[in-house]
Structure formats: C-alpha cells, structure tokens
Amino acid sequence: MNSFRLTEEEVNYLAEKYPTPFMVVSLDKVEKNYHYLRHRLPRVKVFYAIKANPEPAVLTRLAGLGSNFDVASEGEIRLLSSLGIPGSRMIYANPVKPPDSIRLASQAGVDKFTFDDESEIPKLAENAHGARVLIRVQVENKSAVVNLNEKFGVVPELALPLLHKAKAAGLVPAGICFHVGSQSLKADAYGRALRMCRRLFDQAACEGLDLKILDIGGGLPIPEIGQPEPDLDAMTGSIRAGLDELFPDVEIWSEPGRYMCGTAVNLVASVIGTKLRGGQPWYVLDDGLYGSYNGLVFDHWTYKLEFFREGARTPSVFVGPSCDSIDVVARDLPAPALQVGDKVLTPEAGSYCASAATSFNGFQPAKTIVYEDNVAALRQKAVS
Ligand code: PLP
C-alpha cells in the first residue's frame, strides 16, 4: 500500500506558505483509495465514515465519485447538507441517537438508521416513522486495534426479536450491520461475522422478515508502526469470496473510515524548542497530544516522526506545546540533532487526527491544505 508522502522540498515550500502545524491531504490519493475499494469489492456500496476525516474537500471529492456517507451526529449531517449532499446518501450509523437529532436527520432526508437496543425503537418510530433500520450485532475480534464490540452491538440471539419489535413500531426492518473493530489486521473476523449473519438472514426468512441489506461496517487497516504491512489484497479477496458465497443476492453496504484517508495525509510540525534533560535531547513541537497526535490517547496509535537532517541518531523525547506534562508524543525515539525551526513529518496522519484534535491551551488544531491545489505552484518554482 503506497502512502502519500511529501518530499523535503515540498515540505519546505509549503512551510514558507503556511504556518505549521498543517496537514496536507492528497485528494488524488483519497480517490485512488476509493477506486481500489470499488474495484476489489464491486458489489459493496460505500458509505464513507466521515468521523475519520470530515475535511470538506475530501467529502466533496468522494461525493463526486459517487460515495455515500456514514454519519454519527447532527453536526456531521449538517456538514454534509452544507456541501449539498442529500440525506438520501447518508446512513445514521451511531446506534444510539438523541431524539432531536433523529428528527433533524429525517427532515434532512436520512432514511437509514442503525440501532442496538430496544430503547432506540420508540425514538426512531416517533421521529423517523417508516425509516429503514439495521440491527447492529456484536462480533468478537482480537485482531482489531480498536474494539468496537463492547460498547456496540447486540448478541446475535437478540437481533431478530429487536427487528420484529421495530417492525411492530412502524419501522422497516431492512437488514443487519456489524463492525469488526477499527484497524482490523486480518479478515478472519469478517468471515465469522458473515457466517453468523447468514444464519440470522435464514432464520429471519423463516420468521417472515424480508431482510435486504447487509452492512459490513469499517475496519480496514492502514500501515502501522510495529505491525506487518496490511495485506489489503488478501483481506478484500477473502471478504469478497465470503460475500459471493454467502450473500449472492443481498445488497451489501460498508462504512470505511480509517482506510479512506489514513494514507492520504501528511502532518508537518516544527520544532519550537530544544532542551537537554539528564543528558537526553528533548524537542518541543508546535503540535502535540492535545492536537493532531491525539490518537496516542483516543486511537491506540503510535505516530511515525520523520526528519530532514543527517547525522548520528540519539534516543530523544518529543513533546507537544501545551503546559501539561502528559503531552509527550514519543520517548527514546532515535533522532538526529534538531534545531528550532526544523520540520517534522508524520505520514499516514489522515484518519482520526484532525477530527479529534482539541484547542486546549489555545493552540488551534492544524489546518488541512490540499496538495493538488499547491503542486502547480511547486512545479512552477522547480522550473524557474
Ligand atoms: N462505522 C461505524 C459505526 C463506526 O463507529 C466507525 C468507527 O468508529 C466506522 C464505521 C469507521 O471504521 P474504520 O475507521 O475502522 O473504517
């Protein structure tokens, strides 16, 4: 999997134009990722999970390619609506929703919802009467970095009783959904989930429920420090074979998040201070744990830091700019001797970085700039 990566020259050029920290997204790479998924899983309708990266330029590009969208809140629906994307292209896939948000979603044209408890049924029935609903079931998966099956999903035995109750309340029981967990490193859990869902579809047919949709959620991985390169060909091949064997006639949806933008964005930060602590170099960056590197806390993530200086490498500590000592980005990371003003590049920063960054201490989250809007000027500079 080739990630988008800025050259040193590009970093320096952009850093003259924009204050660091900034994110650089390659929309062409996002598009490649989208096409790869459509090519490898041709029967699967994509609902991009915008929580991973809600950058408007990304949403507009994906909308133009025909993608649909997974939303988790009123704010995400409003954002897509402001870009002219109709509710009919959205699924509200947060299983528990405030009643007012369901009403707003319904008014915006959203007619697809997921749920995983009986308590959601009256809220949906009252505020989105007649909507299609998918029941979210639990899937066990030890090879996912982020477990999404403790807080979410019902045990399989409860799936059909809840769909019956939804039907009795005036909703349309349309299908079943699952999420194997984010950054899932193998396809096994998808296979187990597909077999479990097949049994539920068969049982549903016996009980007079005509389920039409299977939603296989997100979970596809991106390259990660300390893990073998994900084999997406193998994973998508296995998912596709499972779908063709077990669900040849069912409409299949998916909600990829991390995969879509993770490899399409670089973060550029600057060294704003240097210290020597107990003989060890410490570098203070203008972005930290409360900003783009928040995945250290929220996303079980370790970030790559790349440098543009040669020389012997010493185990060094990298910290963020805030006044909190938890704000450590990396410890004992071999690094060349750096100076104030040096740039630090973090590739694969496209998912759950910008979207979860805070402005703690008044440090504003890194802005995203579009690579393709800047390359022309860059090439021009190279020629002159
Ligand atoms: N769908 C739902 C309901 C989610 O909660 C998430 C992530 O939290 C996603 C899709 C996206 O998952 P991923 O980023 O693993 O592809």
Tab-separated table of C-alpha atoms and ligand atoms in Angstrom:
chain	number	residue	atom	x	y	z
A	1	MET	CA	0.000	0.000	0.000
A	2	ASN	CA	1.712	3.200	-1.138
A	3	SER	CA	1.063	6.074	1.205
A	4	PHE	CA	1.148	9.673	0.014
A	5	ARG	CA	4.432	11.272	1.159
A	6	LEU	CA	5.720	14.816	0.733
A	7	THR	CA	9.324	15.369	-0.317
A	8	GLU	CA	11.654	17.574	1.714
A	9	GLU	CA	11.440	20.220	-0.990
A	10	GLU	CA	7.640	20.157	-0.848
A	11	VAL	CA	7.646	20.400	2.945
A	12	ASN	CA	9.937	23.432	2.848
A	13	TYR	CA	7.936	25.099	0.101
A	14	LEU	CA	4.621	24.602	1.893
A	15	ALA	CA	6.099	25.665	5.239
A	16	GLU	CA	7.053	29.000	3.672
A	17	LYS	CA	3.450	29.469	2.566
A	18	TYR	CA	1.525	28.139	5.574
A	19	PRO	CA	2.200	28.321	9.311
A	20	THR	CA	2.893	24.959	10.924
A	21	PRO	CA	1.419	22.715	12.081
A	22	PHE	CA	-0.545	21.816	8.968
A	23	MET	CA	-1.987	18.723	7.343
A	24	VAL	CA	-1.569	18.124	3.628
A	25	VAL	CA	-4.192	15.919	2.000
A	26	SER	CA	-3.792	14.413	-1.441
A	27	LEU	CA	-7.290	14.212	-2.888
A	28	ASP	CA	-5.938	12.096	-5.738
A	29	LYS	CA	-4.771	9.529	-3.176
A	30	VAL	CA	-8.206	9.561	-1.490
A	31	GLU	CA	-9.697	8.959	-4.924
A	32	LYS	CA	-7.285	6.075	-5.581
A	33	ASN	CA	-8.250	4.513	-2.267
A	34	TYR	CA	-11.934	4.825	-3.136
A	35	HIS	CA	-11.437	3.268	-6.583
A	36	TYR	CA	-9.363	0.430	-5.120
A	37	LEU	CA	-12.198	-0.474	-2.764
A	38	ARG	CA	-14.813	-0.295	-5.516
A	39	HIS	CA	-12.615	-2.453	-7.735
A	40	ARG	CA	-11.838	-5.066	-5.066
A	41	LEU	CA	-15.378	-5.186	-3.638
A	42	PRO	CA	-17.539	-4.285	-6.633
A	43	ARG	CA	-20.837	-5.296	-5.044
A	44	VAL	CA	-20.249	-3.167	-1.967
A	45	LYS	CA	-21.852	0.268	-1.731
A	46	VAL	CA	-19.517	2.648	0.107
A	47	PHE	CA	-20.725	4.889	2.936
A	48	TYR	CA	-17.560	6.794	3.921
A	49	ALA	CA	-17.492	7.196	7.739
A	50	ILE	CA	-16.832	10.915	7.895
A	51	LYS	CA	-15.750	10.810	11.536
A	52	ALA	CA	-12.360	9.622	10.259
A	53	ASN	CA	-11.736	12.864	8.382
A	54	PRO	CA	-14.561	15.354	7.753
A	55	GLU	CA	-12.440	17.738	5.661
A	56	PRO	CA	-14.903	19.365	3.206
A	57	ALA	CA	-12.544	18.945	0.233
A	58	VAL	CA	-12.402	15.201	0.941
A	59	LEU	CA	-16.181	14.950	1.262
A	60	THR	CA	-16.726	16.883	-1.955
A	61	ARG	CA	-14.266	14.708	-3.870
A	62	LEU	CA	-15.835	11.493	-2.572
A	63	ALA	CA	-19.348	12.783	-3.251
A	64	GLY	CA	-18.304	13.480	-6.845
A	65	LEU	CA	-17.092	9.892	-7.165
A	66	GLY	CA	-20.482	8.577	-6.068
A	67	SER	CA	-19.703	7.711	-2.456
A	68	ASN	CA	-22.378	7.683	0.199
A	69	PHE	CA	-21.720	8.695	3.802
A	70	ASP	CA	-21.929	7.252	7.309
A	71	VAL	CA	-22.813	9.940	9.859
A	72	ALA	CA	-22.719	9.755	13.643
A	73	SER	CA	-24.254	13.051	14.725
A	74	GLU	CA	-26.345	16.063	13.853
A	75	GLY	CA	-23.141	18.037	13.238
A	76	GLU	CA	-21.987	15.574	10.594
A	77	ILE	CA	-25.390	15.686	8.860
A	78	ARG	CA	-25.329	19.491	8.836
A	79	LEU	CA	-21.808	19.487	7.390
A	80	LEU	CA	-22.779	17.180	4.518
A	81	SER	CA	-26.002	19.135	3.913
A	82	SER	CA	-23.996	22.370	3.725
A	83	LEU	CA	-21.986	20.765	0.916
A	84	GLY	CA	-25.160	19.938	-0.976
A	85	ILE	CA	-25.059	16.217	-0.204
A	86	PRO	CA	-28.628	14.929	0.300
A	87	GLY	CA	-29.732	12.892	3.302
A	88	SER	CA	-30.677	10.049	0.974
A	89	ARG	CA	-26.927	9.402	0.599
A	90	MET	CA	-26.377	9.098	4.342
A	91	ILE	CA	-26.790	6.340	6.899
A	92	TYR	CA	-27.080	7.452	10.520
A	93	ALA	CA	-24.905	4.665	11.911
A	94	ASN	CA	-24.471	5.710	15.522
A	95	PRO	CA	-26.646	3.084	17.254
A	96	VAL	CA	-27.809	5.482	19.992
A	97	LYS	CA	-29.050	8.914	18.942
A	98	PRO	CA	-30.678	11.892	20.664
A	99	PRO	CA	-34.368	12.167	19.622
A	100	ASP	CA	-33.867	15.696	18.239
A	101	SER	CA	-31.020	14.510	16.045
A	102	ILE	CA	-33.163	11.709	14.636
A	103	ARG	CA	-35.824	14.292	13.772
A	104	LEU	CA	-33.283	16.590	12.126
A	105	ALA	CA	-31.847	13.642	10.200
A	106	SER	CA	-35.276	12.644	8.979
A	107	GLN	CA	-36.061	16.229	7.923
A	108	ALA	CA	-32.742	16.265	6.026
A	109	GLY	CA	-33.858	13.159	4.118
A	110	VAL	CA	-31.916	10.497	6.052
A	111	ASP	CA	-33.961	7.290	5.940
A	112	LYS	CA	-31.423	4.676	7.053
A	113	PHE	CA	-30.540	4.160	10.718
A	114	THR	CA	-28.784	1.555	12.828
A	115	PHE	CA	-29.725	0.598	16.388
A	116	ASP	CA	-28.626	-1.896	19.014
A	117	ASP	CA	-31.186	-1.690	21.797
A	118	GLU	CA	-34.927	-1.742	22.333
A	119	SER	CA	-34.797	1.735	23.878
A	120	GLU	CA	-33.917	3.182	20.458
A	121	ILE	CA	-37.091	1.887	18.792
A	122	PRO	CA	-39.657	4.380	20.171
A	123	LYS	CA	-37.276	7.280	19.450
A	124	LEU	CA	-36.861	6.154	15.830
A	125	ALA	CA	-40.545	5.328	15.397
A	126	GLU	CA	-41.622	8.753	16.650
A	127	ASN	CA	-39.023	10.893	14.865
A	128	ALA	CA	-38.349	8.929	11.666
A	129	HIS	CA	-41.511	6.915	11.147
A	130	GLY	CA	-41.239	4.409	8.306
A	131	ALA	CA	-37.423	4.592	8.138
A	132	ARG	CA	-35.288	1.570	7.260
A	133	VAL	CA	-33.419	0.185	10.241
A	134	LEU	CA	-30.463	-2.181	10.551
A	135	ILE	CA	-29.723	-4.018	13.766
A	136	ARG	CA	-26.060	-3.908	14.838
A	137	VAL	CA	-24.712	-7.250	16.089
A	138	GLN	CA	-21.584	-7.932	18.119
A	139	VAL	CA	-18.568	-9.595	16.523
A	140	GLU	CA	-15.630	-10.838	18.520
A	141	ASN	CA	-12.266	-9.823	17.042
A	142	LYS	CA	-8.939	-9.986	18.818
A	143	SER	CA	-7.034	-8.712	15.774
A	144	ALA	CA	-8.638	-5.246	15.849
A	145	VAL	CA	-6.627	-2.442	17.437
A	146	VAL	CA	-9.792	-0.559	18.429
A	147	ASN	CA	-12.523	-2.726	19.975
A	148	LEU	CA	-15.950	-1.531	18.850
A	149	ASN	CA	-17.866	-4.531	20.133
A	150	GLU	CA	-18.039	-3.900	23.830
A	151	LYS	CA	-19.956	-0.633	23.682
A	152	PHE	CA	-21.832	-1.514	20.478
A	153	GLY	CA	-23.916	-4.347	19.094
A	154	VAL	CA	-26.375	-6.874	20.456
A	155	VAL	CA	-25.739	-10.574	20.955
A	156	PRO	CA	-26.997	-12.439	17.857
A	157	GLU	CA	-29.918	-14.024	19.738
A	158	LEU	CA	-31.458	-10.576	20.273
A	159	ALA	CA	-31.123	-9.361	16.678
A	160	LEU	CA	-34.343	-10.790	15.239
A	161	PRO	CA	-36.577	-10.131	18.265
A	162	LEU	CA	-35.486	-6.478	18.065
A	163	LEU	CA	-36.152	-6.285	14.320
A	164	HIS	CA	-39.652	-7.686	14.947
A	165	LYS	CA	-40.230	-5.017	17.586
A	166	ALA	CA	-39.008	-2.315	15.205
A	167	LYS	CA	-41.460	-3.582	12.563
A	168	ALA	CA	-44.329	-3.556	15.039
A	169	ALA	CA	-43.462	0.076	15.839
A	170	GLY	CA	-43.805	1.131	12.183
A	171	LEU	CA	-40.166	0.947	11.087
A	172	VAL	CA	-38.868	-1.116	8.161
A	173	PRO	CA	-36.558	-3.913	9.345
A	174	ALA	CA	-34.113	-3.734	6.438
A	175	GLY	CA	-31.019	-5.617	7.496
A	176	ILE	CA	-28.113	-6.354	9.767
A	177	CYS	CA	-24.864	-4.475	10.323
A	178	PHE	CA	-21.640	-5.131	12.181
A	179	HIS	CA	-18.222	-3.555	12.704
A	180	VAL	CA	-15.282	-5.912	13.262
A	181	GLY	CA	-13.362	-3.173	15.129
A	182	SER	CA	-11.128	-0.483	13.710
A	183	GLN	CA	-7.661	-1.214	12.274
A	184	SER	CA	-8.521	-4.877	11.943
A	185	LEU	CA	-5.341	-6.632	10.867
A	186	LYS	CA	-6.895	-9.817	9.445
A	187	ALA	CA	-10.035	-10.803	7.542
A	188	ASP	CA	-10.971	-13.700	9.882
A	189	ALA	CA	-13.477	-11.654	11.869
A	190	TYR	CA	-15.299	-10.649	8.680
A	191	GLY	CA	-15.609	-14.357	7.798
A	192	ARG	CA	-17.036	-15.196	11.224
A	193	ALA	CA	-19.408	-12.238	11.058
A	194	LEU	CA	-20.629	-13.175	7.578
A	195	ARG	CA	-21.394	-16.741	8.678
A	196	MET	CA	-23.256	-15.501	11.750
A	197	CYS	CA	-25.247	-13.017	9.655
A	198	ARG	CA	-26.107	-15.726	7.117
A	199	ARG	CA	-27.671	-17.780	9.911
A	200	LEU	CA	-29.625	-14.714	11.031
A	201	PHE	CA	-30.812	-13.944	7.481
A	202	ASP	CA	-32.032	-17.577	7.095
A	203	GLN	CA	-33.788	-17.502	10.443
A	204	ALA	CA	-35.317	-14.111	9.594
A	205	ALA	CA	-36.770	-15.538	6.358
A	206	CYS	CA	-38.355	-18.393	8.346
A	207	GLU	CA	-39.885	-15.810	10.676
A	208	GLY	CA	-41.345	-13.729	7.853
A	209	LEU	CA	-38.778	-10.919	7.950
A	210	ASP	CA	-37.535	-9.990	4.485
A	211	LEU	CA	-34.027	-8.627	5.139
A	212	LYS	CA	-32.448	-6.965	2.119
A	213	ILE	CA	-29.231	-5.324	3.347
A	214	LEU	CA	-26.020	-6.463	4.995
A	215	ASP	CA	-23.723	-3.654	6.188
A	216	ILE	CA	-20.157	-4.879	6.848
A	217	GLY	CA	-19.030	-1.669	8.606
A	218	GLY	CA	-15.456	-0.374	8.594
A	219	GLY	CA	-12.257	-1.859	9.972
A	220	LEU	CA	-9.835	-1.979	7.026
A	221	PRO	CA	-6.318	-1.124	8.222
A	222	ILE	CA	-3.526	1.250	7.205
A	223	PRO	CA	0.247	0.770	7.801
A	224	GLU	CA	1.138	0.985	11.466
A	225	ILE	CA	4.420	1.096	13.406
A	226	GLY	CA	5.418	-2.344	14.703
A	227	GLN	CA	2.940	-4.256	12.516
A	228	PRO	CA	3.496	-6.028	9.184
A	229	GLU	CA	2.245	-4.065	6.164
A	230	PRO	CA	-1.502	-4.811	5.901
A	231	ASP	CA	-2.320	-7.151	3.017
A	232	LEU	CA	-5.400	-5.422	1.635
A	233	ASP	CA	-5.487	-7.601	-1.486
A	234	ALA	CA	-5.774	-10.690	0.702
A	235	MET	CA	-8.296	-9.115	3.056
A	236	THR	CA	-10.586	-7.741	0.366
A	237	GLY	CA	-10.229	-11.006	-1.624
A	238	SER	CA	-11.392	-13.008	1.359
A	239	ILE	CA	-14.286	-10.609	2.136
A	240	ARG	CA	-15.393	-10.686	-1.484
A	241	ALA	CA	-15.303	-14.504	-1.617
A	242	GLY	CA	-17.341	-14.671	1.606
A	243	LEU	CA	-19.933	-12.239	0.283
A	244	ASP	CA	-20.266	-14.047	-3.053
A	245	GLU	CA	-20.642	-17.417	-1.359
A	246	LEU	CA	-22.972	-16.432	1.482
A	247	PHE	CA	-24.792	-13.328	0.244
A	248	PRO	CA	-25.023	-13.561	-3.561
A	249	ASP	CA	-28.433	-11.850	-3.695
A	250	VAL	CA	-28.236	-9.373	-0.841
A	251	GLU	CA	-27.389	-5.669	-1.142
A	252	ILE	CA	-24.081	-5.037	0.629
A	253	TRP	CA	-23.060	-1.767	2.289
A	254	SER	CA	-19.837	-0.789	4.041
A	255	GLU	CA	-18.670	2.122	6.199
A	256	PRO	CA	-14.920	2.519	5.659
A	257	GLY	CA	-13.332	5.340	7.646
A	258	ARG	CA	-9.657	4.965	8.527
A	259	TYR	CA	-8.761	3.249	5.244
A	260	MET	CA	-10.098	6.035	3.019
A	261	CYS	CA	-7.914	8.946	4.154
A	262	GLY	CA	-5.337	7.403	6.523
A	263	THR	CA	-2.693	7.055	3.816
A	264	ALA	CA	-3.587	10.298	2.036
A	265	VAL	CA	-2.463	12.903	4.577
A	266	ASN	CA	0.889	14.123	5.959
A	267	LEU	CA	1.231	16.250	9.073
A	268	VAL	CA	4.001	18.847	9.137
A	269	ALA	CA	5.050	20.244	12.519
A	270	SER	CA	8.011	22.367	13.599
A	271	VAL	CA	10.489	22.140	16.428
A	272	ILE	CA	9.812	25.216	18.583
A	273	GLY	CA	12.177	24.449	21.446
A	274	THR	CA	15.058	22.182	22.443
A	275	LYS	CA	16.160	21.049	25.904
A	276	LEU	CA	18.671	18.664	27.408
A	277	ARG	CA	17.167	16.622	30.270
A	278	GLY	CA	19.503	14.184	32.084
A	279	GLY	CA	21.751	14.273	29.024
A	280	GLN	CA	18.880	13.354	26.670
A	281	PRO	CA	17.674	15.678	23.896
A	282	TRP	CA	14.086	16.853	24.240
A	283	TYR	CA	12.304	18.571	21.385
A	284	VAL	CA	9.162	20.670	21.802
A	285	LEU	CA	6.906	20.587	18.714
A	286	ASP	CA	4.157	23.019	17.788
A	287	ASP	CA	1.675	20.111	17.707
A	288	GLY	CA	1.070	17.517	20.377
A	289	LEU	CA	-1.116	15.049	22.162
A	290	TYR	CA	-3.941	17.568	22.525
A	291	GLY	CA	-3.688	18.359	18.801
A	292	SER	CA	-3.020	16.125	15.809
A	293	TYR	CA	-1.216	13.445	17.824
A	294	ASN	CA	-4.365	12.831	19.897
A	295	GLY	CA	-4.545	9.252	18.616
A	296	LEU	CA	-1.935	8.405	21.260
A	297	VAL	CA	-4.851	8.652	23.692
A	298	PHE	CA	-8.007	8.253	21.625
A	299	ASP	CA	-6.930	5.842	18.899
A	300	HIS	CA	-4.325	3.449	20.376
A	301	TRP	CA	-1.929	4.918	17.834
A	302	THR	CA	1.851	5.468	17.672
A	303	TYR	CA	2.956	8.085	15.165
A	304	LYS	CA	5.912	7.972	12.801
A	305	LEU	CA	8.142	11.048	13.019
A	306	GLU	CA	10.455	11.704	10.066
A	307	PHE	CA	13.293	14.234	9.937
A	308	PHE	CA	15.249	16.010	7.236
A	309	ARG	CA	18.685	16.133	8.880
A	310	GLU	CA	21.553	13.700	8.560
A	311	GLY	CA	23.864	12.703	11.381
A	312	ALA	CA	24.100	10.328	14.301
A	313	ARG	CA	20.788	9.455	15.885
A	314	THR	CA	20.273	9.746	19.637
A	315	PRO	CA	17.268	8.451	21.593
A	316	SER	CA	15.217	11.627	22.008
A	317	VAL	CA	11.964	12.767	23.553
A	318	PHE	CA	9.330	14.668	21.531
A	319	VAL	CA	6.674	16.657	23.354
A	320	GLY	CA	3.794	18.926	22.391
A	321	PRO	CA	3.473	22.652	23.099
A	322	SER	CA	0.882	22.558	25.917
A	323	CYS	CA	1.542	23.237	29.582
A	324	ASP	CA	0.749	19.641	30.520
A	325	SER	CA	3.422	17.024	31.087
A	326	ILE	CA	1.212	14.230	29.699
A	327	ASP	CA	1.790	15.916	26.341
A	328	VAL	CA	4.506	13.506	25.145
A	329	VAL	CA	4.474	12.420	21.510
A	330	ALA	CA	7.413	9.974	21.544
A	331	ARG	CA	10.070	8.797	24.004
A	332	ASP	CA	13.506	7.398	23.221
A	333	LEU	CA	12.987	7.845	19.507
A	334	PRO	CA	16.314	7.774	17.629
A	335	ALA	CA	16.626	11.205	16.017
A	336	PRO	CA	19.377	13.362	14.520
A	337	ALA	CA	20.289	16.574	16.362
A	338	LEU	CA	17.481	19.011	15.535
A	339	GLN	CA	17.224	22.785	15.778
A	340	VAL	CA	14.414	25.236	16.364
A	341	GLY	CA	12.590	25.660	13.059
A	342	ASP	CA	13.304	22.138	11.782
A	343	LYS	CA	10.330	20.370	10.285
A	344	VAL	CA	8.992	17.003	11.418
A	345	LEU	CA	6.857	14.961	9.016
A	346	THR	CA	4.234	12.428	10.082
A	347	PRO	CA	2.877	10.318	7.218
A	348	GLU	CA	-0.380	8.362	7.422
A	349	ALA	CA	-1.979	11.114	9.501
A	350	GLY	CA	-5.284	11.214	7.629
A	351	SER	CA	-7.647	9.443	9.967
A	352	TYR	CA	-8.825	10.338	13.449
A	353	CYS	CA	-6.073	13.022	13.758
A	354	ALA	CA	-7.638	16.272	12.543
A	355	SER	CA	-11.119	15.133	13.550
A	356	ALA	CA	-10.301	14.576	17.227
A	357	ALA	CA	-7.819	17.436	17.792
A	358	THR	CA	-8.616	19.924	20.569
A	359	SER	CA	-7.680	23.574	21.056
A	360	PHE	CA	-6.501	23.036	24.658
A	361	ASN	CA	-4.337	25.907	25.900
A	362	GLY	CA	-5.456	27.960	22.920
A	363	PHE	CA	-3.381	26.009	20.389
A	364	GLN	CA	-5.525	25.780	17.268
A	365	PRO	CA	-5.733	22.389	15.523
A	366	ALA	CA	-3.608	22.029	12.394
A	367	LYS	CA	-5.408	23.265	9.273
A	368	THR	CA	-5.683	20.984	6.263
A	369	ILE	CA	-4.404	22.131	2.889
A	370	VAL	CA	-4.931	20.324	-0.391
A	371	TYR	CA	-1.777	19.024	-2.073
A	372	GLU	CA	-3.169	19.230	-5.592
A	373	ASP	CA	-4.047	22.930	-5.111
A	374	ASN	CA	-0.387	23.615	-4.383
A	375	VAL	CA	1.573	21.313	-6.670
A	376	ALA	CA	1.197	23.501	-9.724
A	377	ALA	CA	2.927	26.404	-7.935
A	378	LEU	CA	5.530	23.988	-6.648
A	379	ARG	CA	6.318	22.640	-10.117
A	380	GLN	CA	6.439	26.200	-11.418
A	381	LYS	CA	9.012	27.026	-8.755
A	382	ALA	CA	11.105	23.975	-9.672
A	383	VAL	CA	11.181	25.043	-13.346
A	384	SER	CA	12.077	28.712	-12.685
B	1	PLP	N1	-18.919	2.788	11.168
B	1	PLP	C1	-19.106	2.985	12.475
B	1	PLP	C2	-20.476	2.813	13.027
B	1	PLP	C3	-18.031	3.351	13.312
B	1	PLP	O1	-18.238	3.544	14.616
B	1	PLP	C4	-16.752	3.526	12.727
B	1	PLP	C5	-15.610	3.899	13.542
B	1	PLP	O2	-15.687	4.184	14.720
B	1	PLP	C6	-16.622	3.349	11.338
B	1	PLP	C7	-17.706	2.959	10.591
B	1	PLP	C8	-15.309	3.533	10.650
B	1	PLP	O3	-14.464	2.497	10.997
B	1	PLP	P1	-12.994	2.391	10.432
B	1	PLP	O4	-12.344	3.687	10.641
B	1	PLP	O5	-12.395	1.284	11.210
B	1	PLP	O6	-13.097	2.017	8.972
